[in-house]
mmCIF file of C-alpha atoms in Angstrom:
data_model
loop_
_atom_site.group_PDB
_atom_site.id
_atom_site.type_symbol
_atom_site.label_atom_id
_atom_site.label_comp_id
_atom_site.label_asym_id
_atom_site.label_seq_id
_atom_site.Cartn_x
_atom_site.Cartn_y
_atom_site.Cartn_z
ATOM 1 C CA LEU A 588 -0.097 -0.374 0.315
ATOM 2 C CA LEU A 589 1.098 3.825 -0.535
ATOM 3 C CA ARG A 590 -0.255 6.505 1.597
ATOM 4 C CA SER A 591 -0.630 10.192 -0.234
ATOM 5 C CA THR A 592 1.997 12.209 1.297
ATOM 6 C CA SER A 593 1.207 15.707 1.787
ATOM 7 C CA SER A 594 4.070 17.142 3.331
ATOM 8 C CA LEU A 595 6.405 20.068 1.458
ATOM 9 C CA ALA A 596 9.155 17.850 3.288
ATOM 10 C CA TYR A 597 8.115 15.546 -0.055
ATOM 11 C CA LYS A 598 7.863 17.634 -2.322
ATOM 12 C CA THR A 599 10.444 19.817 -5.028
ATOM 13 C CA ASP A 600 10.408 22.631 -7.679
ATOM 14 C CA ILE A 601 7.336 23.755 -5.941
ATOM 15 C CA GLU A 602 5.307 27.156 -7.379
ATOM 16 C CA PRO A 603 1.565 27.640 -7.539
ATOM 17 C CA MET A 604 -0.689 25.978 -9.359
ATOM 18 C CA ASP A 605 -0.698 27.628 -13.196
ATOM 19 C CA LEU A 606 -4.479 29.287 -13.268
ATOM 20 C CA GLU A 607 -4.795 28.416 -17.001
ATOM 21 C CA VAL A 608 -4.514 23.879 -16.091
ATOM 22 C CA ALA A 609 -7.360 24.661 -13.017
ATOM 23 C CA LEU A 610 -9.608 26.557 -15.748
ATOM 24 C CA LYS A 611 -8.865 24.099 -18.395
ATOM 25 C CA VAL A 612 -10.042 21.153 -16.158
ATOM 26 C CA VAL A 613 -12.716 23.150 -14.606
ATOM 27 C CA ARG A 614 -13.995 24.040 -18.068
ATOM 28 C CA GLU A 615 -13.289 20.901 -19.984
ATOM 29 C CA VAL A 616 -14.446 18.454 -18.419
ATOM 30 C CA THR A 617 -17.703 17.580 -18.384
ATOM 31 C CA PRO A 618 -19.566 15.960 -15.383
ATOM 32 C CA ILE A 619 -21.559 12.942 -15.790
ATOM 33 C CA TRP A 620 -24.819 10.900 -14.849
ATOM 34 C CA TYR A 621 -24.404 7.155 -14.956
ATOM 35 C CA ARG A 622 -25.305 4.021 -13.845
ATOM 36 C CA SER A 623 -22.831 1.350 -13.156
ATOM 37 C CA LEU A 624 -21.939 -1.762 -14.606
ATOM 38 C CA ALA A 625 -19.832 -2.481 -11.416
ATOM 39 C CA LYS A 626 -21.050 -5.881 -10.009
ATOM 40 C CA ALA A 627 -20.224 -4.459 -6.787
ATOM 41 C CA ASP A 628 -22.732 -1.422 -7.501
ATOM 42 C CA ARG A 629 -26.779 -1.287 -7.381
ATOM 43 C CA SER A 630 -28.003 -1.450 -10.695
ATOM 44 C CA ASP A 631 -31.055 0.533 -9.463
ATOM 45 C CA TRP A 632 -28.860 3.317 -8.653
ATOM 46 C CA SER A 633 -27.728 6.617 -10.623
ATOM 47 C CA PHE A 634 -24.236 8.140 -9.738
ATOM 48 C CA TYR A 635 -22.526 11.415 -10.922
ATOM 49 C CA GLY A 636 -18.993 11.589 -11.778
ATOM 50 C CA LEU A 637 -16.489 12.111 -14.626
ATOM 51 C CA GLY A 638 -15.353 9.695 -17.464
ATOM 52 C CA ALA A 639 -11.276 9.039 -16.829
ATOM 53 C CA GLU A 640 -11.137 8.914 -20.792
ATOM 54 C CA ASP A 641 -12.319 11.972 -20.731
ATOM 55 C CA VAL A 642 -10.236 13.680 -18.049
ATOM 56 C CA ALA A 643 -6.853 11.739 -19.318
ATOM 57 C CA ALA A 644 -7.895 14.093 -22.736
ATOM 58 C CA VAL A 645 -7.861 17.543 -21.054
ATOM 59 C CA ASP A 646 -4.611 16.664 -18.084
ATOM 60 C CA PRO A 647 -3.475 13.169 -17.788
ATOM 61 C CA ARG A 648 -2.212 13.849 -14.359
ATOM 62 C CA PHE A 649 -5.287 13.680 -12.579
ATOM 63 C CA VAL A 650 -6.192 10.092 -13.863
ATOM 64 C CA HIS A 651 -5.124 6.568 -12.543
ATOM 65 C CA TYR A 652 -4.384 3.855 -15.346
ATOM 66 C CA GLY A 653 -3.981 0.659 -15.429
ATOM 67 C CA TYR A 654 -4.654 -2.460 -17.861
ATOM 68 C CA ARG A 655 -7.802 -4.036 -19.275
ATOM 69 C CA ASP A 656 -9.218 -7.210 -17.786
ATOM 70 C CA THR A 657 -8.508 -8.314 -21.367
ATOM 71 C CA ASP A 658 -5.007 -7.377 -21.517
ATOM 72 C CA TRP A 659 -4.131 -10.794 -19.249
ATOM 73 C CA GLU A 660 -3.927 -14.437 -20.756
ATOM 74 C CA LEU A 661 -3.380 -16.989 -18.412
ATOM 75 C CA VAL A 662 -0.400 -18.938 -19.203
ATOM 76 C CA GLU A 663 0.901 -22.345 -18.483
ATOM 77 C CA LYS A 664 4.191 -22.304 -16.635
ATOM 78 C CA ASN A 665 6.013 -25.291 -14.905
ATOM 79 C CA GLU A 666 3.396 -27.310 -14.890
ATOM 80 C CA ALA A 667 1.030 -24.596 -13.194
ATOM 81 C CA HIS A 668 -1.019 -21.645 -14.683
ATOM 82 C CA GLU A 669 -0.086 -17.788 -14.569
ATOM 83 C CA TRP A 670 -1.461 -14.705 -15.815
ATOM 84 C CA LYS A 671 0.861 -12.847 -18.465
ATOM 85 C CA LEU A 672 0.491 -9.282 -19.823
ATOM 86 C CA LYS A 673 -0.230 -9.987 -23.278
ATOM 87 C CA ASP A 674 2.515 -7.891 -25.783
ATOM 88 C CA GLY A 675 1.530 -4.859 -27.083
ATOM 89 C CA ALA A 676 -1.041 -4.124 -23.822
ATOM 90 C CA GLU A 677 -1.000 -1.159 -22.431
ATOM 91 C CA LYS A 678 -1.964 1.076 -19.716
ATOM 92 C CA VAL A 679 -5.270 3.162 -19.970
ATOM 93 C CA PRO A 680 -7.522 5.752 -18.252
ATOM 94 C CA ASP A 681 -8.984 3.337 -15.653
ATOM 95 C CA GLY A 682 -10.094 5.618 -12.854
ATOM 96 C CA VAL A 683 -10.387 9.573 -11.762
ATOM 97 C CA ALA A 684 -8.331 10.678 -8.879
ATOM 98 C CA TYR A 685 -10.728 13.096 -7.565
ATOM 99 C CA ASP A 686 -9.008 13.522 -4.332
ATOM 100 C CA ARG A 687 -6.426 15.523 -7.006
ATOM 101 C CA LEU A 688 -9.464 17.699 -8.447
ATOM 102 C CA VAL A 689 -9.701 19.216 -5.203
ATOM 103 C CA VAL A 690 -6.393 21.170 -5.856
ATOM 104 C CA PRO A 691 -7.474 22.976 -9.379
ATOM 105 C CA LEU A 692 -10.963 24.119 -8.038
ATOM 106 C CA MET A 693 -9.321 25.470 -5.332
ATOM 107 C CA ALA A 694 -7.036 27.498 -7.625
ATOM 108 C CA CYS A 695 -10.546 29.075 -9.413
ATOM 109 C CA VAL A 696 -12.342 29.744 -6.215
ATOM 110 C CA GLN A 697 -9.163 31.731 -4.861
ATOM 111 C CA TYR A 698 -9.794 33.507 -8.628
ATOM 112 C CA LEU A 699 -12.917 34.276 -8.447
ATOM 113 C CA LEU A 700 -13.036 35.598 -4.751
ATOM 114 C CA PRO A 701 -11.819 39.209 -5.731
ATOM 115 C CA LEU A 702 -14.012 38.774 -8.703
ATOM 116 C CA MET A 703 -16.598 38.539 -6.146
ATOM 117 C CA ASP A 704 -15.860 41.288 -4.332
ATOM 118 C CA GLU A 705 -15.510 43.530 -6.964
ATOM 119 C CA VAL A 706 -18.674 42.644 -8.034
ATOM 120 C CA ARG A 707 -20.810 43.134 -5.030
ATOM 121 C CA SER A 708 -18.538 46.357 -4.974
ATOM 122 C CA LEU A 709 -20.220 47.695 -8.030
ATOM 123 C CA GLN A 710 -23.744 46.446 -7.133
ATOM 124 C CA THR A 711 -23.464 48.897 -4.001
ATOM 125 C CA ARG A 712 -22.271 52.007 -6.082
ATOM 126 C CA LEU A 713 -24.334 51.008 -8.284
ATOM 127 C CA GLN A 714 -27.550 51.181 -6.177
ATOM 128 C CA GLU A 715 -26.127 54.267 -4.762
ATOM 129 C CA LEU A 716 -26.647 55.813 -7.953
ATOM 130 C CA GLU A 717 -29.952 55.318 -8.987
ATOM 131 C CA THR A 718 -31.624 55.822 -5.207
ATOM 132 C CA ARG A 719 -29.893 59.715 -5.920
ATOM 133 C CA LYS A 720 -31.945 59.974 -9.359
#
């Protein structure tokens, strides 16, 4: 098992997130409604989420990659059987790293907060001007 480490002690080349990257993820990835094909999920429920392929097309850093079940074959080895990865198998987007999406969302919110304050200020000034008439 691996753990997610957040301490700066485990990081190098630290800089603020590029706002354009954050905005791109938020703008271009479409949230979806779906029913799951996973046997462990209830077939009568629906879910909201993102498609790993869609997210990877925008920014592959927000996706987990893995092999499909069809990329494996059962081979005989020393009178036993073992699973072997087929030649040419490639990892594909398999899951969205939802925990990583918090960061671009925070960057977008931090960008929007001063704009919201400015809009409120302009609304107040406009209201004052309209009441003077």
